[in-house]
Amino acid sequence: MAMYLRRAFSYRSVSLVRTRSSSIVQSRNFSNIICNASSILCDSQSHNAATVPGMDFLRESRRGFAKGKKSRDDSGSGSDNVAVDIGPAVKENASALMDAAIVALSRDLAKIRTGRASPGMLDHIIVETGDAKIPLNRLALVSVLDSKTLSINPYDPNTLKALQKAIVSSPFGLNPKEDGERLIAAIPPLTQEHIKAMCKVISKSSEDVKQSIRRARQKALDTIKKAGSNFPKDSAKRLEKEIDDLTKKFVKSAEDMCKAKEKEITQG
């Protein structure tokens, strides 16, 4: 009996020791798990703390880029509304076109024969030399001997006959004579029929040049109109007035030139 009790107490002691050991092991394992979890949590927090500044930097960069783009767009849209002073260019272009019309008129009037000798009256005559057709003023020097006589001096004496033939065939009614290596052309007096015909030609030339001047004016006004809101209204009105004044100036110049030519024809 005593032996039996002793064995029972020994088995109980061993089981208690095992139970305590397992409890200690489990408690230690649980503590390790808690520590590991804590360390993971700490690591994740430290990681998040390290990555947050980077995210903030990206956000700020995006905001800065958006602001910069907006400011560029605003500045670009503002530049479209900047007023441009087109006045000098418009006036210069209109003046050049009107002046070209006056030059053309002067050239046409010089071709019209009057009762007086003029060196330019033969410029438009075309001379046939071989296979080429050349203006007379490129083949000869025309000068005035007196108010009723012209001298035609060819650069090449071999073209003398061709020059004479071309002058006789012209509508001026001239009959030049050979004088050595040059031609002498006497200007005959104008008939009343010829004077009336020449005055009609001058009148038509005057209307043609006026139309050219008015077209130049209209082109300038169209340019001002197309500028729209980019050109201030006050400046546009002032420029339109300057263009009108310029038009009147050139029209008057053309009229004066034609009147002077008519006077030269009628009065001889």
CSV table of C-alpha atoms in Angstrom, one decimal:
chain,number,residue,atom,x,y,z
A,1,MET,CA,0.0,0.0,0.0
A,2,ALA,CA,2.7,2.4,0.9
A,3,MET,CA,4.6,1.6,-2.3
A,4,TYR,CA,1.4,2.3,-4.3
A,5,LEU,CA,1.0,5.7,-2.8
A,6,ARG,CA,4.6,6.7,-3.3
A,7,ARG,CA,4.3,5.9,-7.0
A,8,ALA,CA,1.1,7.9,-7.4
A,9,PHE,CA,2.7,11.0,-5.8
A,10,SER,CA,5.7,10.7,-8.1
A,11,TYR,CA,3.5,10.5,-11.2
A,12,ARG,CA,1.5,13.5,-10.1
A,13,SER,CA,4.7,15.5,-9.6
A,14,VAL,CA,6.0,14.7,-13.0
A,15,SER,CA,2.7,15.7,-14.6
A,16,LEU,CA,2.7,19.0,-12.7
A,17,VAL,CA,6.2,19.7,-13.8
A,18,ARG,CA,5.3,18.9,-17.5
A,19,THR,CA,2.1,21.1,-17.2
A,20,ARG,CA,4.1,24.0,-15.8
A,21,SER,CA,6.8,23.5,-18.5
A,22,SER,CA,4.3,23.6,-21.3
A,23,SER,CA,2.6,26.6,-19.8
A,24,ILE,CA,5.9,28.4,-19.6
A,25,VAL,CA,6.8,27.5,-23.2
A,26,GLN,CA,3.4,28.6,-24.4
A,27,SER,CA,3.6,31.8,-22.5
A,28,ARG,CA,7.1,32.4,-23.9
A,29,ASN,CA,5.8,31.6,-27.5
A,30,PHE,CA,2.9,34.0,-27.0
A,31,SER,CA,5.2,36.7,-25.8
A,32,ASN,CA,7.4,36.2,-28.8
A,33,ILE,CA,4.4,36.5,-31.1
A,34,ILE,CA,3.4,39.7,-29.4
A,35,CYS,CA,6.9,41.1,-29.7
A,36,ASN,CA,7.1,40.0,-33.3
A,37,ALA,CA,3.8,41.7,-34.0
A,38,SER,CA,4.9,44.8,-32.2
A,39,SER,CA,8.1,44.9,-34.2
A,40,ILE,CA,6.2,44.5,-37.5
A,41,LEU,CA,3.8,47.2,-36.5
A,42,CYS,CA,6.7,49.5,-35.5
A,43,ASP,CA,8.5,48.7,-38.8
A,44,SER,CA,5.4,49.4,-40.8
A,45,GLN,CA,4.9,52.7,-38.9
A,46,SER,CA,8.5,53.7,-39.5
A,47,HIS,CA,8.2,52.7,-43.1
A,48,ASN,CA,5.1,54.8,-43.5
A,49,ALA,CA,6.8,57.7,-41.8
A,50,ALA,CA,9.7,57.4,-44.3
A,51,THR,CA,7.4,57.3,-47.3
A,52,VAL,CA,5.0,60.1,-46.4
A,53,PRO,CA,7.5,62.9,-47.2
A,54,GLY,CA,8.0,61.4,-50.7
A,55,MET,CA,4.3,61.4,-51.3
A,56,ASP,CA,4.1,65.0,-50.1
A,57,PHE,CA,6.8,65.9,-52.5
A,58,LEU,CA,5.0,64.3,-55.4
A,59,ARG,CA,1.8,66.1,-54.5
A,60,GLU,CA,3.6,69.4,-54.3
A,61,SER,CA,5.3,68.8,-57.6
A,62,ARG,CA,2.0,68.0,-59.3
A,63,ARG,CA,0.4,71.2,-57.8
A,64,GLY,CA,3.4,73.3,-59.0
A,65,PHE,CA,3.2,71.8,-62.5
A,66,ALA,CA,-0.5,72.5,-62.7
A,67,LYS,CA,0.0,76.1,-61.5
A,68,GLY,CA,2.8,76.6,-64.0
A,69,LYS,CA,0.7,75.2,-66.9
A,70,LYS,CA,-2.2,77.4,-65.9
A,71,SER,CA,0.0,80.5,-65.7
A,72,ARG,CA,1.5,79.7,-69.1
A,73,ASP,CA,-2.0,79.3,-70.6
A,74,ASP,CA,-3.1,82.6,-69.1
A,75,SER,CA,-0.1,84.4,-70.4
A,76,GLY,CA,-0.6,82.9,-73.8
A,77,SER,CA,-4.2,83.8,-74.0
A,78,GLY,CA,-3.3,87.3,-72.9
A,79,SER,CA,-0.8,87.8,-75.6
A,80,ASP,CA,-3.5,87.3,-78.3
A,81,ASN,CA,-5.2,90.4,-77.0
A,82,VAL,CA,-2.1,92.6,-77.2
A,83,ALA,CA,-2.8,95.7,-79.4
A,84,VAL,CA,-0.6,95.9,-82.4
A,85,ASP,CA,0.1,99.3,-84.1
A,86,ILE,CA,-0.5,98.5,-87.8
A,87,GLY,CA,-0.7,102.2,-88.7
A,88,PRO,CA,2.8,102.8,-90.2
A,89,ALA,CA,2.7,99.6,-92.3
A,90,VAL,CA,-0.8,100.3,-93.7
A,91,LYS,CA,0.1,103.9,-94.6
A,92,GLU,CA,3.4,102.9,-96.2
A,93,ASN,CA,1.8,100.2,-98.3
A,94,ALA,CA,-1.1,102.4,-99.4
A,95,SER,CA,1.4,105.3,-100.3
A,96,ALA,CA,3.5,102.9,-102.3
A,97,LEU,CA,0.6,101.6,-104.3
A,98,MET,CA,-0.7,105.1,-105.0
A,99,ASP,CA,2.7,106.4,-106.0
A,100,ALA,CA,3.1,103.5,-108.4
A,101,ALA,CA,-0.2,104.6,-110.1
A,102,ILE,CA,1.2,108.1,-110.4
A,103,VAL,CA,4.4,106.9,-112.0
A,104,ALA,CA,2.4,104.8,-114.5
A,105,LEU,CA,0.3,107.8,-115.4
A,106,SER,CA,3.4,109.9,-115.9
A,107,ARG,CA,4.8,107.3,-118.3
A,108,ASP,CA,1.6,107.1,-120.3
A,109,LEU,CA,1.3,110.9,-120.6
A,110,ALA,CA,4.8,111.1,-121.9
A,111,LYS,CA,3.8,108.9,-124.8
A,112,ILE,CA,1.1,111.4,-126.0
A,113,ARG,CA,2.4,113.6,-128.7
A,114,THR,CA,1.9,117.3,-128.3
A,115,GLY,CA,2.9,120.3,-130.5
A,116,ARG,CA,6.2,120.4,-128.7
A,117,ALA,CA,9.2,118.0,-129.0
A,118,SER,CA,9.7,115.7,-126.0
A,119,PRO,CA,12.5,113.1,-125.6
A,120,GLY,CA,10.1,110.6,-124.0
A,121,MET,CA,7.5,110.7,-126.7
A,122,LEU,CA,9.2,107.9,-128.7
A,123,ASP,CA,10.0,105.6,-125.8
A,124,HIS,CA,7.0,103.3,-126.4
A,125,ILE,CA,7.9,102.7,-130.1
A,126,ILE,CA,9.0,99.1,-130.7
A,127,VAL,CA,11.8,98.5,-133.2
A,128,GLU,CA,12.1,95.2,-135.1
A,129,THR,CA,15.8,94.2,-135.5
A,130,GLY,CA,16.2,90.7,-137.0
A,131,ASP,CA,14.2,88.3,-134.8
A,132,ALA,CA,13.9,90.6,-131.8
A,133,LYS,CA,11.5,93.4,-130.9
A,134,ILE,CA,13.2,96.1,-128.7
A,135,PRO,CA,11.9,99.4,-127.3
A,136,LEU,CA,13.4,102.4,-129.2
A,137,ASN,CA,14.9,104.0,-126.0
A,138,ARG,CA,17.2,100.9,-125.7
A,139,LEU,CA,18.6,101.3,-129.2
A,140,ALA,CA,19.0,105.0,-129.5
A,141,LEU,CA,19.4,108.3,-127.5
A,142,VAL,CA,16.6,110.7,-128.2
A,143,SER,CA,17.3,114.4,-127.5
A,144,VAL,CA,15.5,117.7,-128.2
A,145,LEU,CA,17.2,120.1,-130.7
A,146,ASP,CA,14.5,122.7,-130.3
A,147,SER,CA,10.7,122.9,-129.5
A,148,LYS,CA,9.8,121.4,-132.9
A,149,THR,CA,12.7,119.0,-133.6
A,150,LEU,CA,14.0,115.7,-132.3
A,151,SER,CA,17.4,114.0,-132.8
A,152,ILE,CA,17.6,110.2,-132.7
A,153,ASN,CA,21.2,108.9,-132.2
A,154,PRO,CA,21.4,105.1,-132.5
A,155,TYR,CA,24.0,103.2,-130.3
A,156,ASP,CA,24.6,100.9,-133.3
A,157,PRO,CA,24.7,102.7,-136.7
A,158,ASN,CA,23.5,99.4,-138.3
A,159,THR,CA,20.1,99.9,-136.7
A,160,LEU,CA,19.5,103.3,-138.3
A,161,LYS,CA,17.1,102.0,-141.0
A,162,ALA,CA,15.1,99.9,-138.5
A,163,LEU,CA,14.7,102.9,-136.3
A,164,GLN,CA,13.5,105.1,-139.2
A,165,LYS,CA,11.0,102.5,-140.3
A,166,ALA,CA,9.6,102.1,-136.7
A,167,ILE,CA,9.2,105.9,-136.3
A,168,VAL,CA,7.4,106.3,-139.6
A,169,SER,CA,5.0,103.4,-138.7
A,170,SER,CA,4.1,105.1,-135.3
A,171,PRO,CA,0.8,107.0,-134.9
A,172,PHE,CA,2.7,110.3,-134.3
A,173,GLY,CA,2.8,111.2,-138.0
A,174,LEU,CA,6.6,111.8,-138.0
A,175,ASN,CA,8.8,111.4,-141.0
A,176,PRO,CA,12.5,111.4,-139.8
A,177,LYS,CA,15.3,112.1,-142.2
A,178,GLU,CA,18.8,110.7,-142.2
A,179,ASP,CA,21.6,113.1,-141.1
A,180,GLY,CA,24.8,111.2,-141.2
A,181,GLU,CA,24.6,108.5,-138.4
A,182,ARG,CA,21.5,110.0,-136.8
A,183,LEU,CA,17.9,110.8,-137.6
A,184,ILE,CA,16.2,114.2,-137.5
A,185,ALA,CA,12.4,114.3,-136.9
A,186,ALA,CA,10.4,117.5,-137.2
A,187,ILE,CA,7.3,117.7,-135.1
A,188,PRO,CA,4.3,118.7,-137.3
A,189,PRO,CA,1.6,121.0,-135.8
A,190,LEU,CA,-1.4,119.2,-134.3
A,191,THR,CA,-4.7,119.3,-136.1
A,192,GLN,CA,-8.0,120.0,-134.2
A,193,GLU,CA,-9.0,116.4,-134.7
A,194,HIS,CA,-5.8,115.1,-133.3
A,195,ILE,CA,-6.1,117.5,-130.3
A,196,LYS,CA,-9.6,116.2,-129.4
A,197,ALA,CA,-8.4,112.6,-129.7
A,198,MET,CA,-5.5,113.2,-127.4
A,199,CYS,CA,-7.7,115.0,-124.8
A,200,LYS,CA,-9.9,111.9,-124.7
A,201,VAL,CA,-6.9,109.7,-124.1
A,202,ILE,CA,-5.7,111.9,-121.3
A,203,SER,CA,-9.2,111.9,-119.7
A,204,LYS,CA,-9.3,108.1,-119.8
A,205,SER,CA,-5.8,107.9,-118.3
A,206,SER,CA,-6.9,110.2,-115.5
A,207,GLU,CA,-9.9,108.0,-114.6
A,208,ASP,CA,-7.8,104.9,-114.7
A,209,VAL,CA,-5.2,106.2,-112.3
A,210,LYS,CA,-7.9,107.5,-109.9
A,211,GLN,CA,-9.4,104.0,-109.8
A,212,SER,CA,-6.0,102.5,-109.0
A,213,ILE,CA,-5.6,105.0,-106.1
A,214,ARG,CA,-9.1,104.3,-104.8
A,215,ARG,CA,-8.3,100.5,-104.9
A,216,ALA,CA,-5.2,101.2,-102.8
A,217,ARG,CA,-7.4,103.1,-100.3
A,218,GLN,CA,-10.0,100.3,-100.1
A,219,LYS,CA,-7.2,97.7,-99.5
A,220,ALA,CA,-5.9,99.8,-96.6
A,221,LEU,CA,-9.4,100.2,-95.1
A,222,ASP,CA,-10.0,96.4,-95.4
A,223,THR,CA,-6.7,95.8,-93.5
A,224,ILE,CA,-7.8,98.1,-90.7
A,225,LYS,CA,-11.2,96.3,-90.5
A,226,LYS,CA,-9.6,92.9,-90.3
A,227,ALA,CA,-7.5,94.0,-87.3
A,228,GLY,CA,-10.7,94.1,-85.3
A,229,SER,CA,-10.4,94.3,-81.6
A,230,ASN,CA,-6.6,94.0,-81.7
A,231,PHE,CA,-6.5,97.6,-83.0
A,232,PRO,CA,-8.1,100.4,-80.8
A,233,LYS,CA,-11.1,102.1,-82.3
A,234,ASP,CA,-9.7,105.6,-81.8
A,235,SER,CA,-6.5,104.6,-83.6
A,236,ALA,CA,-8.5,103.0,-86.4
A,237,LYS,CA,-10.6,106.1,-87.0
A,238,ARG,CA,-7.5,108.3,-87.0
A,239,LEU,CA,-5.7,106.0,-89.4
A,240,GLU,CA,-8.8,105.9,-91.7
A,241,LYS,CA,-8.7,109.7,-91.9
A,242,GLU,CA,-5.0,109.7,-92.7
A,243,ILE,CA,-5.7,107.2,-95.5
A,244,ASP,CA,-8.4,109.4,-96.9
A,245,ASP,CA,-6.2,112.5,-96.8
A,246,LEU,CA,-3.5,110.5,-98.6
A,247,THR,CA,-6.0,109.4,-101.2
A,248,LYS,CA,-7.1,113.0,-101.8
A,249,LYS,CA,-3.5,114.1,-102.2
A,250,PHE,CA,-2.7,111.5,-104.9
A,251,VAL,CA,-6.0,112.1,-106.7
A,252,LYS,CA,-5.2,115.8,-106.9
A,253,SER,CA,-1.7,115.1,-108.1
A,254,ALA,CA,-3.1,112.9,-111.0
A,255,GLU,CA,-5.6,115.6,-111.9
A,256,ASP,CA,-3.0,118.3,-112.0
A,257,MET,CA,-0.7,116.2,-114.3
A,258,CYS,CA,-3.6,115.5,-116.7
A,259,LYS,CA,-4.6,119.2,-116.8
A,260,ALA,CA,-1.1,120.2,-117.5
A,261,LYS,CA,-0.9,117.7,-120.4
A,262,GLU,CA,-4.1,118.9,-121.9
A,263,LYS,CA,-2.9,122.5,-121.7
A,264,GLU,CA,0.3,121.5,-123.4
A,265,ILE,CA,-1.7,119.9,-126.3
A,266,THR,CA,-4.2,122.6,-126.8
A,267,GLN,CA,-1.9,125.5,-126.5
A,268,GLY,CA,1.0,123.9,-128.4
